mmCIF file of C-alpha atoms in Angstrom:
data_model
loop_
_atom_site.group_PDB
_atom_site.id
_atom_site.type_symbol
_atom_site.label_atom_id
_atom_site.label_comp_id
_atom_site.label_asym_id
_atom_site.label_seq_id
_atom_site.Cartn_x
_atom_site.Cartn_y
_atom_site.Cartn_z
ATOM 1 C CA MET A 261 -0.879 13.067 -22.698
ATOM 2 C CA LEU A 262 -2.413 10.108 -24.563
ATOM 3 C CA ARG A 263 1.072 9.007 -25.595
ATOM 4 C CA LEU A 264 2.189 9.115 -21.958
ATOM 5 C CA ILE A 265 -0.735 6.958 -20.848
ATOM 6 C CA LEU A 266 -0.138 4.437 -23.638
ATOM 7 C CA LEU A 267 3.546 4.194 -22.718
ATOM 8 C CA ARG A 268 2.648 3.625 -19.077
ATOM 9 C CA ALA A 269 0.130 0.931 -20.071
ATOM 10 C CA LEU A 270 2.852 -0.801 -22.112
ATOM 11 C CA ARG A 271 5.196 -0.614 -19.138
ATOM 12 C CA LEU A 272 2.478 -2.120 -16.942
ATOM 13 C CA ALA A 273 2.195 -5.097 -19.291
ATOM 14 C CA THR A 274 5.971 -5.674 -19.276
ATOM 15 C CA LEU A 275 6.035 -5.203 -15.496
ATOM 16 C CA LEU A 276 3.357 -7.856 -14.992
ATOM 17 C CA VAL A 277 5.250 -10.292 -17.207
ATOM 18 C CA GLY A 278 8.473 -9.657 -15.260
ATOM 19 C CA VAL A 279 6.792 -9.873 -11.854
ATOM 20 C CA SER A 280 4.908 -13.035 -12.783
ATOM 21 C CA VAL A 281 8.082 -14.739 -14.083
ATOM 22 C CA LEU A 282 10.048 -13.731 -10.989
ATOM 23 C CA ALA A 283 7.286 -14.766 -8.560
ATOM 24 C CA PHE A 284 6.723 -18.076 -10.337
ATOM 25 C CA THR A 285 10.474 -18.821 -10.358
ATOM 26 C CA LEU A 286 10.809 -18.067 -6.648
ATOM 27 C CA VAL A 287 7.803 -20.205 -5.738
ATOM 28 C CA TYR A 288 8.902 -23.043 -8.040
ATOM 29 C CA ASN A 289 12.313 -23.182 -6.363
ATOM 30 C CA SER A 290 10.927 -22.804 -2.836
ATOM 31 C CA PRO A 291 10.545 -25.837 -0.541
ATOM 32 C CA ILE A 292 6.740 -25.516 -0.769
ATOM 33 C CA ASP A 293 5.077 -28.687 -2.126
ATOM 34 C CA PRO A 294 1.724 -27.637 -3.693
ATOM 35 C CA ILE A 295 0.210 -31.106 -3.265
ATOM 36 C CA GLN A 296 1.228 -31.417 0.374
ATOM 37 C CA ALA A 297 -0.021 -27.867 1.032
ATOM 38 C CA TYR A 298 -3.385 -28.770 -0.533
ATOM 39 C CA ILE A 299 -4.039 -32.115 1.159
ATOM 40 C CA GLY A 300 -2.444 -31.193 4.485
ATOM 41 C CA THR A 301 0.416 -32.709 6.436
ATOM 42 C CA ASP A 302 -1.717 -35.335 8.212
ATOM 43 C CA VAL A 303 -2.696 -37.198 5.018
ATOM 44 C CA ASP A 304 -0.455 -39.956 3.714
ATOM 45 C CA LEU A 305 -0.560 -40.816 0.007
ATOM 46 C CA THR A 306 1.108 -43.590 -1.904
ATOM 47 C CA GLU A 307 3.642 -42.832 -4.608
ATOM 48 C CA GLU A 308 1.098 -43.848 -7.243
ATOM 49 C CA GLN A 309 -1.504 -41.434 -5.853
ATOM 50 C CA LEU A 310 1.071 -38.611 -5.710
ATOM 51 C CA ALA A 311 2.060 -39.291 -9.319
ATOM 52 C CA LYS A 312 -1.575 -39.131 -10.446
ATOM 53 C CA LEU A 313 -2.088 -35.847 -8.599
ATOM 54 C CA ARG A 314 1.057 -34.379 -10.157
ATOM 55 C CA GLU A 315 -0.143 -35.405 -13.592
ATOM 56 C CA HIS A 316 -3.630 -34.017 -12.915
ATOM 57 C CA TRP A 317 -2.228 -30.627 -11.805
ATOM 58 C CA GLY A 318 0.435 -30.532 -14.521
ATOM 59 C CA LEU A 319 3.288 -30.607 -12.014
ATOM 60 C CA ASP A 320 5.063 -33.305 -14.027
ATOM 61 C CA ARG A 321 5.650 -30.834 -16.872
ATOM 62 C CA SER A 322 8.697 -28.617 -17.322
ATOM 63 C CA PRO A 323 8.794 -25.251 -15.449
ATOM 64 C CA VAL A 324 8.287 -23.328 -18.707
ATOM 65 C CA GLU A 325 5.210 -25.371 -19.610
ATOM 66 C CA GLN A 326 3.817 -24.903 -16.100
ATOM 67 C CA TYR A 327 4.359 -21.125 -16.251
ATOM 68 C CA LEU A 328 2.769 -20.795 -19.695
ATOM 69 C CA ALA A 329 -0.241 -22.859 -18.632
ATOM 70 C CA TRP A 330 -0.654 -20.763 -15.474
ATOM 71 C CA ALA A 331 -0.229 -17.485 -17.368
ATOM 72 C CA ARG A 332 -2.739 -18.553 -20.053
ATOM 73 C CA GLU A 333 -5.389 -19.343 -17.449
ATOM 74 C CA MET A 334 -4.630 -16.142 -15.540
ATOM 75 C CA ILE A 335 -5.117 -14.017 -18.664
ATOM 76 C CA GLN A 336 -8.535 -15.658 -19.052
ATOM 77 C CA GLY A 337 -9.402 -14.589 -15.490
ATOM 78 C CA ASP A 338 -8.755 -17.944 -13.827
ATOM 79 C CA PHE A 339 -6.272 -17.388 -10.978
ATOM 80 C CA GLY A 340 -6.649 -20.954 -9.723
ATOM 81 C CA VAL A 341 -8.027 -22.328 -6.465
ATOM 82 C CA SER A 342 -6.726 -21.361 -3.048
ATOM 83 C CA THR A 343 -5.433 -24.378 -1.158
ATOM 84 C CA LEU A 344 -6.045 -22.678 2.197
ATOM 85 C CA TYR A 345 -9.590 -21.432 1.602
ATOM 86 C CA LYS A 346 -10.662 -24.154 -0.890
ATOM 87 C CA ALA A 347 -12.198 -21.438 -3.056
ATOM 88 C CA PRO A 348 -11.294 -19.614 -6.292
ATOM 89 C CA VAL A 349 -8.447 -17.147 -5.750
ATOM 90 C CA ILE A 350 -10.366 -14.347 -7.459
ATOM 91 C CA ASP A 351 -13.215 -14.777 -4.925
ATOM 92 C CA VAL A 352 -10.817 -14.806 -1.950
ATOM 93 C CA MET A 353 -9.070 -11.644 -3.151
ATOM 94 C CA GLY A 354 -12.376 -9.954 -3.967
ATOM 95 C CA ALA A 355 -13.726 -10.581 -0.460
ATOM 96 C CA ARG A 356 -10.651 -8.979 1.128
ATOM 97 C CA PHE A 357 -9.831 -6.265 -1.363
ATOM 98 C CA GLY A 358 -12.615 -4.008 -0.092
ATOM 99 C CA ALA A 359 -11.311 -4.109 3.487
ATOM 100 C CA SER A 360 -7.757 -3.310 2.370
ATOM 101 C CA LEU A 361 -8.937 -0.578 0.016
ATOM 102 C CA ALA A 362 -10.903 1.116 2.798
ATOM 103 C CA LEU A 363 -7.947 0.855 5.184
ATOM 104 C CA MET A 364 -5.405 2.203 2.703
ATOM 105 C CA GLY A 365 -7.791 4.863 1.399
ATOM 106 C CA VAL A 366 -8.444 6.315 4.848
ATOM 107 C CA ALA A 367 -4.749 6.114 5.788
ATOM 108 C CA TRP A 368 -3.698 7.685 2.480
ATOM 109 C CA THR A 369 -6.127 10.594 2.900
ATOM 110 C CA MET A 370 -5.401 11.209 6.583
ATOM 111 C CA SER A 371 -1.616 11.026 6.173
ATOM 112 C CA GLY A 372 -1.746 13.333 3.146
ATOM 113 C CA VAL A 373 -3.893 16.023 4.754
ATOM 114 C CA LEU A 374 -2.209 15.890 8.173
ATOM 115 C CA GLY A 375 1.281 15.658 6.666
ATOM 116 C CA TYR A 376 0.695 18.661 4.438
ATOM 117 C CA LEU A 377 -0.694 20.775 7.298
ATOM 118 C CA LEU A 378 2.211 19.844 9.590
ATOM 119 C CA GLY A 379 4.782 20.546 6.870
ATOM 120 C CA ALA A 380 3.237 23.903 6.046
ATOM 121 C CA ALA A 381 3.057 24.829 9.736
ATOM 122 C CA ALA A 382 6.721 23.868 10.241
ATOM 123 C CA ALA A 383 7.812 26.003 7.283
ATOM 124 C CA MET A 384 5.749 29.007 8.394
ATOM 125 C CA ARG A 385 7.322 28.678 11.891
ATOM 126 C CA ARG A 386 10.784 27.643 10.700
ATOM 127 C CA GLY A 387 13.379 27.586 13.496
ATOM 128 C CA ARG A 388 10.770 27.913 16.250
ATOM 129 C CA LEU A 389 9.446 25.359 18.743
ATOM 130 C CA ALA A 390 6.646 24.142 16.440
ATOM 131 C CA ASP A 391 9.145 23.491 13.636
ATOM 132 C CA ARG A 392 11.484 21.537 15.925
ATOM 133 C CA VAL A 393 8.625 19.426 17.351
ATOM 134 C CA ILE A 394 7.217 18.589 13.901
ATOM 135 C CA SER A 395 10.682 17.798 12.518
ATOM 136 C CA TRP A 396 11.456 15.538 15.478
ATOM 137 C CA TYR A 397 8.098 13.783 15.059
ATOM 138 C CA SER A 398 8.663 13.271 11.321
ATOM 139 C CA TYR A 399 12.239 12.011 11.620
ATOM 140 C CA THR A 400 11.237 9.646 14.416
ATOM 141 C CA LEU A 401 8.338 8.153 12.446
ATOM 142 C CA SER A 402 10.497 7.809 9.328
ATOM 143 C CA ALA A 403 12.702 5.409 11.282
ATOM 144 C CA THR A 404 9.808 3.550 12.925
ATOM 145 C CA PRO A 405 8.657 0.191 11.436
ATOM 146 C CA ALA A 406 4.897 -0.075 10.932
ATOM 147 C CA PHE A 407 4.631 -3.373 12.808
ATOM 148 C CA TRP A 408 6.439 -1.929 15.852
ATOM 149 C CA LEU A 409 4.164 1.130 15.962
ATOM 150 C CA GLY A 410 1.140 -1.166 15.608
ATOM 151 C CA ILE A 411 2.260 -3.241 18.578
ATOM 152 C CA VAL A 412 2.773 -0.068 20.635
ATOM 153 C CA PHE A 413 -0.751 1.126 19.765
ATOM 154 C CA LEU A 414 -2.120 -2.322 20.679
ATOM 155 C CA VAL A 415 -0.423 -2.289 24.070
ATOM 156 C CA VAL A 416 -1.399 1.307 24.901
ATOM 157 C CA PHE A 417 -4.931 1.658 23.479
ATOM 158 C CA SER A 418 -6.176 -1.944 23.674
ATOM 159 C CA VAL A 419 -4.392 -3.568 26.625
ATOM 160 C CA TRP A 420 -3.716 -0.668 28.999
ATOM 161 C CA LEU A 421 -6.589 1.736 28.231
ATOM 162 C CA GLY A 422 -9.070 -0.764 26.753
ATOM 163 C CA TRP A 423 -10.422 1.810 24.298
ATOM 164 C CA PHE A 424 -10.232 -0.418 21.203
ATOM 165 C CA PRO A 425 -10.384 -4.187 20.504
ATOM 166 C CA VAL A 426 -7.142 -6.106 20.110
ATOM 167 C CA GLY A 427 -7.757 -7.052 16.487
ATOM 168 C CA LEU A 428 -10.043 -8.486 13.789
ATOM 169 C CA ALA A 429 -12.661 -6.593 11.772
ATOM 170 C CA GLY A 430 -15.519 -7.379 14.142
ATOM 171 C CA PRO A 431 -16.311 -8.990 17.515
ATOM 172 C CA GLN A 432 -15.012 -12.540 17.824
ATOM 173 C CA GLY A 433 -17.675 -15.197 17.211
ATOM 174 C CA VAL A 434 -20.102 -12.815 15.470
ATOM 175 C CA PRO A 435 -20.838 -13.631 11.781
ATOM 176 C CA ALA A 436 -19.625 -10.966 9.369
ATOM 177 C CA ALA A 437 -23.183 -10.310 8.180
ATOM 178 C CA GLU A 438 -24.273 -9.426 11.733
ATOM 179 C CA VAL A 439 -21.401 -6.997 12.525
ATOM 180 C CA THR A 440 -22.755 -3.448 12.777
ATOM 181 C CA PHE A 441 -21.197 -0.407 11.125
ATOM 182 C CA ALA A 442 -20.208 1.034 14.520
ATOM 183 C CA GLN A 443 -18.432 -2.218 15.443
ATOM 184 C CA ARG A 444 -16.560 -2.194 12.126
ATOM 185 C CA ILE A 445 -15.398 1.379 12.740
ATOM 186 C CA HIS A 446 -14.356 0.457 16.285
ATOM 187 C CA HIS A 447 -12.108 -2.324 14.943
ATOM 188 C CA PHE A 448 -10.944 -0.167 12.041
ATOM 189 C CA VAL A 449 -9.481 2.730 14.044
ATOM 190 C CA LEU A 450 -6.161 1.293 15.261
ATOM 191 C CA PRO A 451 -5.008 -0.235 11.918
ATOM 192 C CA ALA A 452 -5.925 3.003 10.107
ATOM 193 C CA LEU A 453 -4.201 5.098 12.772
ATOM 194 C CA THR A 454 -1.029 3.019 12.453
ATOM 195 C CA LEU A 455 -0.869 3.378 8.670
ATOM 196 C CA SER A 456 -1.721 7.084 8.817
ATOM 197 C CA ALA A 457 0.924 7.910 11.428
ATOM 198 C CA ILE A 458 3.641 6.225 9.381
ATOM 199 C CA GLY A 459 2.631 8.020 6.178
ATOM 200 C CA VAL A 460 2.625 11.498 7.715
ATOM 201 C CA ALA A 461 6.419 11.810 7.989
ATOM 202 C CA ASN A 462 7.380 11.852 4.294
ATOM 203 C CA ILE A 463 4.732 14.278 3.158
ATOM 204 C CA ALA A 464 5.368 16.609 6.124
ATOM 205 C CA MET A 465 9.121 16.874 5.494
ATOM 206 C CA HIS A 466 8.666 17.281 1.743
ATOM 207 C CA THR A 467 6.069 20.028 2.212
ATOM 208 C CA ARG A 468 8.280 21.772 4.763
ATOM 209 C CA GLU A 469 11.201 21.967 2.319
ATOM 210 C CA LYS A 470 9.017 23.018 -0.623
ATOM 211 C CA MET A 471 7.237 25.665 1.402
ATOM 212 C CA THR A 472 10.557 26.965 2.756
ATOM 213 C CA ASP A 473 11.848 27.423 -0.803
ATOM 214 C CA VAL A 474 8.703 29.382 -1.648
ATOM 215 C CA LEU A 475 8.964 31.585 1.448
ATOM 216 C CA ASN A 476 12.623 32.358 0.661
ATOM 217 C CA SER A 477 11.846 33.345 -2.945
ATOM 218 C CA GLU A 478 12.078 36.895 -4.261
ATOM 219 C CA TYR A 479 8.375 37.162 -5.120
ATOM 220 C CA VAL A 480 7.440 36.357 -1.526
ATOM 221 C CA ALA A 481 9.947 38.970 -0.306
ATOM 222 C CA PHE A 482 8.225 41.444 -2.640
ATOM 223 C CA ALA A 483 4.833 40.391 -1.260
ATOM 224 C CA ARG A 484 6.044 41.003 2.289
ATOM 225 C CA ALA A 485 7.322 44.420 1.229
ATOM 226 C CA ARG A 486 3.838 45.200 -0.057
ATOM 227 C CA GLY A 487 2.455 44.416 3.391
ATOM 228 C CA GLU A 488 0.927 40.951 2.908
ATOM 229 C CA THR A 489 0.433 38.986 6.126
ATOM 230 C CA ASP A 490 1.621 35.402 6.689
ATOM 231 C CA ALA A 491 -1.896 34.098 6.044
ATOM 232 C CA GLN A 492 -2.109 35.995 2.728
ATOM 233 C CA ILE A 493 1.339 34.768 1.662
ATOM 234 C CA PHE A 494 0.349 31.178 2.431
ATOM 235 C CA ARG A 495 -2.942 31.485 0.562
ATOM 236 C CA ASN A 496 -1.638 33.414 -2.471
ATOM 237 C CA HIS A 497 1.810 31.835 -2.933
ATOM 238 C CA GLY A 498 2.678 28.986 -0.573
ATOM 239 C CA PHE A 499 -0.387 26.759 -1.007
ATOM 240 C CA ARG A 500 -0.496 26.917 -4.808
ATOM 241 C CA ASN A 501 3.209 26.126 -5.201
ATOM 242 C CA SER A 502 3.414 23.352 -2.634
ATOM 243 C CA VAL A 503 0.157 21.402 -2.761
ATOM 244 C CA VAL A 504 0.592 19.846 -6.222
ATOM 245 C CA PRO A 505 4.072 18.374 -5.528
ATOM 246 C CA ALA A 506 2.655 17.058 -2.255
ATOM 247 C CA VAL A 507 -0.236 15.342 -4.068
ATOM 248 C CA THR A 508 2.076 13.719 -6.648
ATOM 249 C CA LEU A 509 4.357 12.522 -3.850
ATOM 250 C CA GLN A 510 1.370 11.049 -2.058
ATOM 251 C CA PHE A 511 0.364 9.038 -5.144
ATOM 252 C CA ALA A 512 3.942 7.770 -5.464
ATOM 253 C CA TYR A 513 3.577 6.570 -1.854
ATOM 254 C CA PHE A 514 1.369 3.617 -2.915
ATOM 255 C CA ALA A 515 4.203 1.078 -2.676
ATOM 256 C CA GLU A 516 5.030 1.973 0.931
ATOM 257 C CA LEU A 517 1.307 2.127 1.691
ATOM 258 C CA PHE A 518 0.720 -1.435 0.533
ATOM 259 C CA GLY A 519 3.840 -2.676 2.330
ATOM 260 C CA GLY A 520 2.694 -0.967 5.511
ATOM 261 C CA SER A 521 -0.797 -2.454 5.173
ATOM 262 C CA VAL A 522 0.689 -5.966 5.032
ATOM 263 C CA LEU A 523 2.386 -5.405 8.392
ATOM 264 C CA ALA A 524 -0.494 -3.501 9.996
ATOM 265 C CA GLU A 525 -3.111 -6.067 8.931
ATOM 266 C CA THR A 526 -0.915 -8.891 10.203
ATOM 267 C CA VAL A 527 -0.395 -7.224 13.597
ATOM 268 C CA PHE A 528 -4.122 -6.475 14.023
ATOM 269 C CA SER A 529 -5.342 -9.714 12.347
ATOM 270 C CA TYR A 530 -7.320 -7.474 10.013
ATOM 271 C CA PRO A 531 -8.856 -9.550 7.167
ATOM 272 C CA GLY A 532 -7.436 -7.694 4.186
ATOM 273 C CA LEU A 533 -5.148 -8.537 1.290
ATOM 274 C CA GLY A 534 -2.030 -7.851 3.377
ATOM 275 C CA SER A 535 -2.797 -10.384 6.098
ATOM 276 C CA THR A 536 -4.032 -12.840 3.445
ATOM 277 C CA LEU A 537 -0.697 -12.495 1.646
ATOM 278 C CA THR A 538 1.112 -13.429 4.857
ATOM 279 C CA GLU A 539 -1.192 -16.424 5.399
ATOM 280 C CA ALA A 540 -0.662 -17.588 1.811
ATOM 281 C CA ALA A 541 3.129 -17.369 2.160
ATOM 282 C CA LEU A 542 3.226 -19.208 5.495
ATOM 283 C CA GLY A 543 0.639 -21.805 4.413
ATOM 284 C CA GLY A 544 2.189 -22.586 1.038
ATOM 285 C CA ASP A 545 -0.879 -21.375 -0.885
ATOM 286 C CA VAL A 546 0.891 -20.804 -4.211
ATOM 287 C CA PRO A 547 -2.106 -19.725 -6.367
ATOM 288 C CA LEU A 548 -3.270 -17.179 -3.790
ATOM 289 C CA LEU A 549 0.275 -15.902 -3.226
ATOM 290 C CA LEU A 550 0.894 -15.323 -6.933
ATOM 291 C CA GLY A 551 -2.514 -13.689 -7.384
ATOM 292 C CA ILE A 552 -1.971 -11.151 -4.600
ATOM 293 C CA VAL A 553 1.559 -10.390 -5.844
ATOM 294 C CA LEU A 554 0.181 -9.490 -9.277
ATOM 295 C CA VAL A 555 -2.663 -7.412 -7.831
ATOM 296 C CA SER A 556 -0.231 -5.514 -5.596
ATOM 297 C CA ALA A 557 2.009 -4.799 -8.614
ATOM 298 C CA VAL A 558 -0.967 -3.317 -10.480
ATOM 299 C CA PHE A 559 -1.944 -1.274 -7.406
ATOM 300 C CA VAL A 560 1.531 0.229 -6.959
ATOM 301 C CA PHE A 561 1.962 0.893 -10.682
ATOM 302 C CA THR A 562 -1.412 2.657 -10.811
ATOM 303 C CA GLY A 563 -0.329 5.042 -8.060
ATOM 304 C CA ASN A 564 2.919 5.864 -9.842
ATOM 305 C CA MET A 565 1.097 6.345 -13.150
ATOM 306 C CA ILE A 566 -1.363 8.786 -11.578
ATOM 307 C CA ALA A 567 1.571 10.749 -10.151
ATOM 308 C CA ASP A 568 3.206 10.857 -13.608
ATOM 309 C CA VAL A 569 -0.020 12.005 -15.268
ATOM 310 C CA ILE A 570 -0.495 14.784 -12.716
ATOM 311 C CA ASN A 571 3.098 15.927 -13.220
ATOM 312 C CA ALA A 572 2.659 15.879 -16.989
ATOM 313 C CA ALA A 573 -0.592 17.811 -16.770
ATOM 314 C CA ILE A 574 1.063 20.531 -14.708
ATOM 315 C CA ASP A 575 4.569 20.715 -16.175
ATOM 316 C CA PRO A 576 4.884 20.878 -19.996
ATOM 317 C CA ARG A 577 8.552 19.819 -19.752
ATOM 318 C CA VAL A 578 7.440 16.438 -18.410
ATOM 319 C CA ARG A 579 4.982 16.066 -21.319
ATOM 320 C CA ARG A 580 7.741 16.780 -23.832
ATOM 321 C CA ARG A 581 10.064 14.204 -22.255
ATOM 322 C CA ALA A 582 7.336 11.519 -22.252
#
């Protein structure tokens, strides 16, 4: 197990190097001018002033020298200064990471629990109305983009019914320190509901297939012959054989979860890492953009590593292959 974790840690290091090189190359070759993005479009500078700024920021060096200088400072914990927020990138990400973590954590838990229950119910009622309804719901959501579902929820629950606010993490014009817990929950519901609804489909269909295999097995046929009821079969055989694969699949879902949070936070103007990533890309905030890209890579890799560790802990064949 220790060897598996060490190998995954080594892969994380190589992944971060690859992601950082790729992100830096893309940004370097993009039409974004870091100096213009920092000073704004309404400020005119002379050529001499621009040259001094380029020299001060190291933009007159070669791309390799710029990347190495940036990577050296990043390793020391200095992610640079955000040109949009005029603050250290690490502080900007830290202020928004909590909101994104809460949003993704609630959506991850709700989609996992609800998806498993729906998948198990569909398998136990295979071929009946409940199975067809759950399958239709899952296939439909699998083909539904998160931003489109978020807009639908906005129109229905905020505009038509007026049950929830249109966006943000608190009432407009109220300082963040004065927003109550109830107001935060009120603004939190629709983004979390959007992410949860999207995540239900995969886990439900996977659980349905796994549970169906269990119910069609010979040991379940023997259990039925002994007189066990459906509830006893689910408790004694179905749950134990289907819940662990469902949990590992849910951890491997981190990449889609983060991608969905970017879209959901943007639609609802929710102040998390996802919406900040969009702002950084549109505003040409290179330090903030690169910082969030690296943090998202670590987040997704951590989810996949947890899934691998759980698989290795359960299945000795996985441990031997590691």
